[in-house]
Coordinates of C-alpha atoms in Angstrom, one line a residue:
X96 CA 104.2 63.9 -131.1
X97 CA 101.2 63.7 -128.8
X98 CA 101.9 61.3 -125.9
X99 CA 98.9 59.2 -124.9
X100 CA 98.3 55.8 -123.3
X101 CA 95.2 53.8 -124.1
X102 CA 93.9 52.1 -121.0
X103 CA 92.9 48.5 -121.4
X104 CA 89.2 47.8 -121.3
X105 CA 88.2 46.0 -118.1
X106 CA 85.1 45.0 -116.2
X107 CA 84.3 47.0 -113.0
X108 CA 82.7 45.5 -110.0
X109 CA 79.5 47.1 -108.7
X110 CA 80.2 48.3 -105.2
X111 CA 76.5 48.7 -104.3
X112 CA 73.1 50.1 -105.3
X113 CA 71.4 52.9 -103.4
X114 CA 68.3 55.0 -103.3
X115 CA 70.3 58.2 -102.9
X116 CA 74.1 58.7 -103.6
X117 CA 75.8 61.8 -102.2
X118 CA 79.2 62.7 -103.6
X119 CA 81.2 64.9 -101.3
X120 CA 81.3 64.7 -97.5
X121 CA 81.5 68.4 -96.6
X122 CA 78.7 69.9 -94.6
X123 CA 76.3 70.1 -97.5
X124 CA 76.9 66.5 -98.3
X125 CA 76.6 65.3 -94.7
X126 CA 73.3 67.2 -94.2
X127 CA 71.9 65.8 -97.5
X128 CA 72.8 62.3 -96.5
X129 CA 71.4 62.5 -93.0
X130 CA 68.2 64.1 -94.3
X131 CA 67.6 61.4 -97.0
X132 CA 68.5 58.5 -94.6
X133 CA 66.2 59.8 -91.8
X134 CA 63.4 59.7 -94.4
X135 CA 64.0 55.9 -94.8
X136 CA 66.1 56.0 -97.9
X137 CA 69.2 53.8 -98.4
X138 CA 71.9 56.4 -98.8
X139 CA 75.6 56.4 -99.5
X140 CA 78.0 59.3 -99.0
X141 CA 81.3 59.2 -100.9
X142 CA 84.2 61.3 -99.5
X143 CA 87.8 61.7 -100.8
X144 CA 89.3 62.4 -97.4
X145 CA 89.3 60.3 -94.2
X146 CA 86.9 62.6 -92.3
X147 CA 83.6 64.2 -92.9
X148 CA 82.8 68.0 -92.6
X149 CA 85.1 69.4 -95.2
X150 CA 85.9 73.1 -94.7
X151 CA 84.4 73.1 -91.2
X152 CA 86.6 70.3 -90.0
X153 CA 89.8 69.4 -91.9
X154 CA 89.6 72.8 -93.6
X155 CA 89.8 74.7 -90.2
X156 CA 87.3 77.3 -91.3
X157 CA 86.2 78.7 -88.0
X158 CA 83.8 80.1 -87.0
X159 CA 80.5 79.1 -88.6
X160 CA 79.2 82.4 -89.9
X161 CA 75.8 83.3 -88.4
X162 CA 73.1 83.1 -91.0
X163 CA 69.9 82.0 -89.4
X164 CA 66.7 83.0 -87.9
X165 CA 66.3 83.5 -84.1
X166 CA 66.6 80.2 -82.3
X167 CA 67.9 78.4 -85.4
X168 CA 71.3 79.9 -86.4
X169 CA 71.8 77.6 -89.4
X170 CA 68.4 77.7 -91.1
X171 CA 68.4 74.0 -90.6
X172 CA 66.8 71.5 -88.4
X173 CA 69.8 69.2 -88.5
X174 CA 72.0 72.3 -88.0
X175 CA 70.1 73.1 -84.7
X176 CA 70.8 69.5 -83.6
X177 CA 74.5 70.0 -84.3
X178 CA 74.5 73.2 -82.4
X179 CA 73.0 71.5 -79.4
X180 CA 75.6 68.7 -79.5
X181 CA 78.4 71.3 -79.7
X182 CA 77.0 73.0 -76.6
X183 CA 76.5 69.8 -74.7
X184 CA 80.1 68.8 -75.3
X185 CA 81.5 72.2 -74.4
X186 CA 82.9 72.5 -78.0
X187 CA 81.7 76.0 -78.8
X188 CA 82.9 79.3 -77.2
X189 CA 79.5 81.1 -77.3
X190 CA 77.5 78.8 -75.0
X191 CA 74.0 79.5 -76.3
X192 CA 71.9 77.8 -79.0
X193 CA 71.2 81.1 -80.8
X194 CA 74.6 81.6 -82.2
X195 CA 77.3 79.0 -81.4
X196 CA 80.1 80.3 -83.6
X197 CA 83.6 79.4 -82.6
X198 CA 83.9 75.7 -82.3
X199 CA 86.3 72.8 -82.0
X200 CA 86.7 71.3 -85.5
X201 CA 87.7 67.8 -84.2
X202 CA 84.6 67.6 -82.1
X203 CA 82.4 68.8 -84.9
X204 CA 84.0 66.1 -87.1
X205 CA 83.1 63.5 -84.5
X206 CA 79.6 64.8 -84.2
X207 CA 78.9 64.8 -87.9
X208 CA 80.3 61.3 -88.3
X209 CA 78.4 59.9 -85.4
X210 CA 75.2 61.5 -86.6
X211 CA 75.7 59.7 -89.9
X212 CA 76.3 56.4 -88.2
X213 CA 73.3 56.8 -85.9
X214 CA 71.1 57.7 -88.8
X215 CA 72.2 54.7 -90.8
X216 CA 74.1 56.5 -93.6
X217 CA 76.5 54.3 -95.5
X218 CA 79.8 56.1 -95.5
X219 CA 82.7 55.5 -97.9
X220 CA 85.8 57.5 -97.3
X221 CA 89.2 57.6 -99.0
X222 CA 87.4 57.3 -102.3
X223 CA 87.5 59.6 -105.4
X224 CA 84.7 60.2 -107.8
X225 CA 86.0 59.6 -111.4
X226 CA 83.2 59.7 -113.9
X227 CA 79.5 59.4 -114.4
X228 CA 77.5 56.7 -116.3
X229 CA 74.7 58.4 -118.2
X230 CA 71.9 57.2 -120.4
X231 CA 69.5 59.6 -122.1
X232 CA 70.2 62.3 -119.5
X233 CA 69.7 60.0 -116.6
X234 CA 72.6 59.2 -114.2
X235 CA 72.7 55.4 -113.9
X236 CA 75.8 55.3 -111.8
X237 CA 79.2 56.8 -110.9
X238 CA 82.7 55.4 -111.3
X239 CA 84.8 55.7 -108.1
X240 CA 88.4 54.7 -107.3
X241 CA 90.2 53.9 -104.1
X242 CA 92.8 51.4 -103.0
X243 CA 90.5 48.6 -104.0
X244 CA 90.6 49.8 -107.6
X245 CA 87.8 51.2 -109.8
X246 CA 84.3 50.3 -109.0
X247 CA 80.7 51.4 -109.9
X248 CA 78.0 52.7 -107.6
X249 CA 74.5 52.7 -109.0
X250 CA 71.6 54.6 -107.6
X251 CA 68.2 56.3 -108.2
X252 CA 69.0 59.9 -107.2
X253 CA 72.5 61.5 -107.2
X254 CA 73.5 64.6 -105.3
X255 CA 76.6 66.5 -106.2
X256 CA 78.1 68.1 -103.1
X257 CA 81.7 68.2 -104.3
X258 CA 81.9 72.0 -104.0
X259 CA 83.4 72.1 -107.5
X260 CA 80.4 70.6 -109.3
X261 CA 82.6 67.6 -110.4
X262 CA 79.7 65.2 -111.0
X263 CA 77.6 67.7 -112.9
X264 CA 80.6 68.8 -115.0
X265 CA 81.4 65.2 -116.0
X266 CA 77.8 64.7 -116.9
X267 CA 78.2 67.5 -119.4
X268 CA 76.2 70.1 -117.5
X269 CA 77.3 73.6 -118.6
X270 CA 78.8 75.8 -115.9
X271 CA 80.4 79.2 -115.3
X272 CA 83.5 80.2 -113.3
X273 CA 84.6 83.4 -111.7
X274 CA 83.6 87.0 -112.5
X275 CA 81.3 87.5 -115.5
X276 CA 83.8 89.9 -117.1
X277 CA 87.1 88.1 -116.9
X278 CA 86.5 84.6 -115.3
X279 CA 88.8 85.4 -112.3
X280 CA 87.9 83.6 -109.1
X281 CA 88.4 84.6 -105.5
X282 CA 91.7 83.7 -103.9
X283 CA 92.3 80.4 -102.1
X284 CA 93.6 80.3 -98.5
X285 CA 95.3 77.8 -96.2
X286 CA 93.9 78.4 -92.7
X287 CA 96.2 77.9 -89.8
X288 CA 96.2 78.0 -86.0
X289 CA 98.6 79.8 -83.7
X290 CA 99.3 79.2 -80.0
X291 CA 101.0 81.4 -77.4
X292 CA 98.3 84.1 -77.7
X293 CA 97.8 86.5 -74.8
X294 CA 94.0 86.6 -74.9
X295 CA 93.9 89.6 -72.4
X296 CA 95.5 91.8 -75.0
X297 CA 94.9 90.0 -78.3
X298 CA 93.0 91.5 -81.2
X299 CA 90.5 89.3 -83.0
X300 CA 88.2 89.4 -86.0
X301 CA 89.2 91.8 -88.8
X302 CA 92.0 93.6 -87.1
X303 CA 93.0 95.9 -90.0
X304 CA 93.5 99.1 -87.9
X305 CA 95.1 102.0 -89.8
X306 CA 98.4 101.4 -88.0
X307 CA 98.5 97.7 -88.8
X308 CA 97.5 98.2 -92.4
X309 CA 100.4 100.7 -92.8
X310 CA 102.7 98.2 -91.2
X311 CA 101.6 95.4 -93.5
X312 CA 102.3 97.7 -96.5
X313 CA 105.8 98.2 -95.2
X314 CA 106.3 94.4 -95.0
X315 CA 104.9 93.9 -98.5
X316 CA 107.1 96.7 -99.9
X317 CA 110.4 95.2 -98.6
X318 CA 109.5 91.6 -99.2
X319 CA 109.2 90.4 -95.6
X320 CA 105.6 89.4 -96.5
X321 CA 104.8 88.1 -100.0
X322 CA 102.0 89.7 -102.1
X323 CA 99.1 89.1 -102.1
X324 CA 99.0 88.6 -98.4
X325 CA 97.4 91.7 -96.9
X326 CA 94.1 91.2 -95.0
X327 CA 94.5 90.8 -91.3
X328 CA 91.8 88.3 -90.1
X329 CA 92.3 86.7 -86.7
X330 CA 89.6 84.5 -85.0
X331 CA 89.5 83.6 -81.4
X332 CA 89.7 79.8 -81.1
X333 CA 88.1 77.6 -78.5
X334 CA 91.3 76.3 -77.0
X335 CA 93.0 78.8 -74.5
X336 CA 95.7 81.0 -75.9
X337 CA 95.0 80.1 -79.6
X338 CA 93.6 81.8 -82.6
X339 CA 92.8 80.9 -86.2
X340 CA 94.5 82.9 -88.9
X341 CA 92.8 83.6 -92.2
X342 CA 95.6 85.5 -94.0
X343 CA 97.3 83.4 -96.5
X344 CA 96.3 84.4 -100.0
X345 CA 96.9 83.0 -103.5
X346 CA 95.4 84.5 -106.6
X347 CA 95.0 83.5 -110.2
X348 CA 93.9 80.0 -109.2
X349 CA 91.4 77.8 -110.9
X350 CA 90.4 75.3 -108.2
X351 CA 89.4 72.8 -110.9
X352 CA 93.0 72.8 -112.2
X353 CA 95.2 70.5 -110.1
X354 CA 98.4 72.3 -111.3
X355 CA 96.9 75.6 -110.1
X356 CA 95.9 74.0 -106.8
X357 CA 99.4 72.5 -106.3
X358 CA 100.9 75.9 -106.8
X359 CA 98.4 77.4 -104.3
X360 CA 99.1 74.8 -101.6
X361 CA 102.9 75.4 -101.9
X362 CA 102.6 79.2 -102.0
X363 CA 100.1 79.5 -99.2
X364 CA 102.1 77.4 -96.7
X365 CA 105.3 79.4 -97.7
X366 CA 103.4 82.5 -96.5
X367 CA 102.7 81.1 -93.0
X368 CA 106.1 81.8 -91.4
X369 CA 106.0 85.3 -92.9
X370 CA 102.6 86.0 -91.4
X371 CA 103.6 84.6 -88.0
X372 CA 106.6 86.9 -88.0
X373 CA 104.4 89.9 -88.8
X374 CA 102.0 89.0 -86.0
X375 CA 104.9 88.6 -83.5
X376 CA 106.4 91.9 -84.4
X377 CA 103.3 94.0 -84.7
X378 CA 100.0 92.7 -83.3
X379 CA 99.3 93.1 -79.6
X380 CA 98.9 89.8 -77.8
X381 CA 100.8 87.8 -80.5
X382 CA 104.4 88.6 -79.5
X383 CA 105.0 85.0 -78.4
X384 CA 102.7 83.2 -81.0
X385 CA 103.8 80.2 -83.0
X386 CA 102.1 78.1 -85.7
X387 CA 100.5 75.0 -84.4
X388 CA 98.7 73.4 -87.4
X389 CA 97.2 74.2 -90.7
X390 CA 94.3 73.0 -92.8
X391 CA 94.7 69.8 -94.8
X392 CA 94.2 71.6 -98.0
X393 CA 93.8 75.1 -99.4
X394 CA 90.2 76.4 -98.9
X395 CA 88.3 77.4 -102.0
X396 CA 85.8 80.3 -102.1
X397 CA 84.5 79.7 -105.6
X398 CA 85.0 77.5 -108.6
X399 CA 82.4 76.0 -111.0
X400 CA 78.8 77.3 -110.7
X401 CA 76.6 74.9 -112.6
X402 CA 73.9 76.3 -114.9
X403 CA 70.6 75.3 -113.4
X404 CA 67.0 75.8 -114.4
X405 CA 67.2 79.1 -112.4
X406 CA 70.3 81.2 -111.7
X407 CA 70.0 83.3 -108.6
X408 CA 71.4 86.8 -109.0
X409 CA 72.9 89.4 -106.7
X410 CA 69.8 91.6 -107.4
X411 CA 67.5 88.8 -106.2
X412 CA 69.4 88.4 -103.0
X413 CA 69.6 92.2 -102.4
X414 CA 65.8 92.5 -103.0
X415 CA 65.2 89.3 -100.9
X416 CA 62.9 87.9 -103.5
X417 CA 60.7 85.3 -101.9
X418 CA 60.5 82.4 -104.4
X419 CA 57.5 80.3 -104.1
X420 CA 59.5 77.1 -104.9
X421 CA 62.2 77.8 -102.3
X422 CA 64.4 75.0 -101.0
X423 CA 66.4 77.2 -98.6
X424 CA 64.5 79.8 -96.6
X425 CA 65.8 82.6 -94.4
X426 CA 69.4 82.8 -95.6
X427 CA 71.4 85.9 -94.9
X428 CA 75.0 86.7 -95.3
X429 CA 76.8 89.7 -96.7
X430 CA 78.6 89.6 -100.1
X431 CA 81.9 88.2 -98.9
X432 CA 84.2 88.9 -101.8
X433 CA 87.9 88.7 -101.5
X434 CA 89.6 90.6 -104.3
X435 CA 90.5 88.5 -107.3
X436 CA 93.5 91.0 -107.8
X437 CA 94.8 90.2 -104.3
X438 CA 94.5 93.7 -103.0
X439 CA 93.3 94.6 -99.5
X440 CA 90.7 96.9 -101.1
X441 CA 87.4 95.3 -102.0
X442 CA 86.3 95.4 -105.6
X443 CA 84.9 98.7 -106.7
X444 CA 81.7 97.0 -108.1
X445 CA 81.1 94.9 -105.0
X446 CA 77.4 95.2 -104.1
X447 CA 76.3 96.6 -100.8
X448 CA 74.6 94.0 -98.6
X449 CA 71.1 94.8 -97.6
X450 CA 71.0 92.3 -94.7
X451 CA 67.7 90.9 -95.7
X452 CA 66.7 87.2 -95.5
X453 CA 66.4 85.6 -98.8
X454 CA 65.3 82.3 -100.3
X455 CA 67.0 80.0 -102.9
X456 CA 64.7 78.4 -105.4
X457 CA 64.5 74.8 -106.5
X458 CA 65.8 75.6 -110.0
X459 CA 69.2 76.5 -108.6
X460 CA 69.7 72.9 -107.5
X461 CA 68.6 71.3 -110.7
X462 CA 71.2 71.2 -113.5
X463 CA 70.3 71.9 -117.1
X464 CA 69.6 68.9 -119.2
X465 CA 69.8 66.3 -116.5
X466 CA 67.4 64.0 -114.7
X467 CA 67.9 62.5 -111.2
X468 CA 70.9 64.8 -110.4
X469 CA 70.7 67.5 -107.8
X470 CA 73.5 69.8 -106.6
X471 CA 74.1 71.5 -103.2
X472 CA 76.8 73.7 -101.9
X473 CA 78.7 76.6 -103.5
X474 CA 78.4 75.0 -106.9
X475 CA 74.7 75.7 -107.3
X476 CA 73.4 78.0 -110.1
X477 CA 74.1 81.6 -109.2
X478 CA 76.2 84.6 -110.4
X479 CA 79.6 85.6 -109.1
X480 CA 78.4 88.0 -106.4
X481 CA 75.4 85.8 -105.4
X482 CA 77.8 83.0 -104.8
X483 CA 79.9 85.2 -102.4
X484 CA 76.8 85.3 -100.1
X485 CA 75.4 81.7 -100.3
X486 CA 78.8 80.0 -100.2
X487 CA 79.1 80.1 -96.4
X488 CA 78.7 76.9 -94.5
X489 CA 75.5 77.5 -92.5
X490 CA 73.7 78.2 -95.8
X491 CA 75.2 75.1 -97.3
X492 CA 73.8 73.2 -94.2
X493 CA 70.4 74.3 -95.3
X494 CA 71.1 73.5 -99.0
X495 CA 72.1 69.9 -98.1
X496 CA 69.2 69.3 -95.8
X497 CA 66.7 70.7 -98.4
X498 CA 68.2 68.8 -101.4
X499 CA 68.4 65.6 -99.3
X500 CA 64.7 66.0 -98.5
X501 CA 63.9 66.6 -102.2
X502 CA 65.8 63.4 -103.2
X503 CA 64.1 61.3 -100.6
X504 CA 60.7 62.7 -101.5
X505 CA 61.2 62.1 -105.3
X506 CA 62.3 58.5 -104.8
X507 CA 59.4 57.8 -102.5
X508 CA 57.0 59.4 -105.0
X509 CA 58.5 57.7 -108.0
X510 CA 59.2 61.0 -109.8
X511 CA 62.2 62.6 -111.3
X512 CA 64.1 64.6 -108.6
X513 CA 64.7 67.5 -111.0
X514 CA 61.1 67.8 -112.2
X515 CA 59.0 68.3 -109.0
X516 CA 55.8 70.3 -109.5
X517 CA 55.2 73.4 -107.3
X518 CA 52.6 71.3 -105.4
X519 CA 55.2 68.7 -104.7
X520 CA 57.8 71.3 -103.8
X521 CA 55.4 72.7 -101.2
X522 CA 55.1 69.2 -99.7
X523 CA 59.0 69.1 -99.5
X524 CA 58.9 72.5 -97.8
X525 CA 56.5 71.2 -95.2
X526 CA 59.0 68.3 -94.5
X527 CA 61.9 70.8 -94.3
X528 CA 60.0 73.0 -91.8
X529 CA 59.0 70.0 -89.7
X530 CA 62.5 68.5 -89.5
X531 CA 61.7 65.0 -90.7
X532 CA 62.9 62.3 -88.4

């Protein structure tokens, strides 16, 4: 017998009405909210955790991968302001504006939140997005839930920055997940930090020397380290004698399935003591290391990719197609694919990166069949390998800023945010380039 419970019908209070509503407080969401607010729009950002910044802060994903033009490492005016603040506060290891990479996640969290406060963004944390209210393809509002119960937020333009495309999916927007041939997605990882590192001898970055790779295979063979751990990625942290470890690995996970994600969280943290033991016994400079802290949740590399009016492809990125209706300009990052099979070896069909700067067109941010709904972050419209390039945080910075600018422009102009003409998009591009304040 099918077990169900029919929830009683009830009236929901209206929390508020806004010009722009951003769902998801990661970096794409924060930049979208700041951009829209600084253009004079009443903007709300809704975040499920008690902090803004997502992967860059509570996710402990350090460093911010370099992906910008000279003098602007994040393809973003707001990003350049963040970089300056990190430098001013001594919260980045590389003390120059061109490429401040390793950073203090707590300080970045504080910077992003204060920038939202200073801009006048309305911030609502500890709140889950539950559903969308749609009439004739128009999002009229969203249903949220927190300790105050269920409520409704109404707005004129909505931006899905959930990373998983939750808003778009619950609006009925079609989407794809994983590889085109089998639907498998990249592994998820719980980042963690170790202390007790001898920096004078420590190895950093991708430290898979032939000797260490052979040692790792020994540990995998006898069970001292659990498959699919294998890659050795150590990143120098800002604090003395510390490093970030990007080595836990869980495969076969659909990040939109809470049961898969629960398994991933448990398995990834179970791997941490094994990895620490391996580091202590084999990697120079880590003989006395110990785990200090881990990310608040397992980091996701890919999940839903919504189907938009344009789908950016790996070929378009490799060829650096310059789209006339770009919203992100000057992006560049290699195809960062972690094997869906959990092997150290990269996929045989992984494309070679051309290291050319590319653009992402407006159609990638506009979901099929919807009005007044935009998306930003890794859930935009692209293929599996394209996503492995544009998913990194600095490119998401630029996505958020660009889409926030689109939303504000559309509201001010009285037009649908998903139906801007090329002439209107060029006006948006002018605003993006100018860094609207």
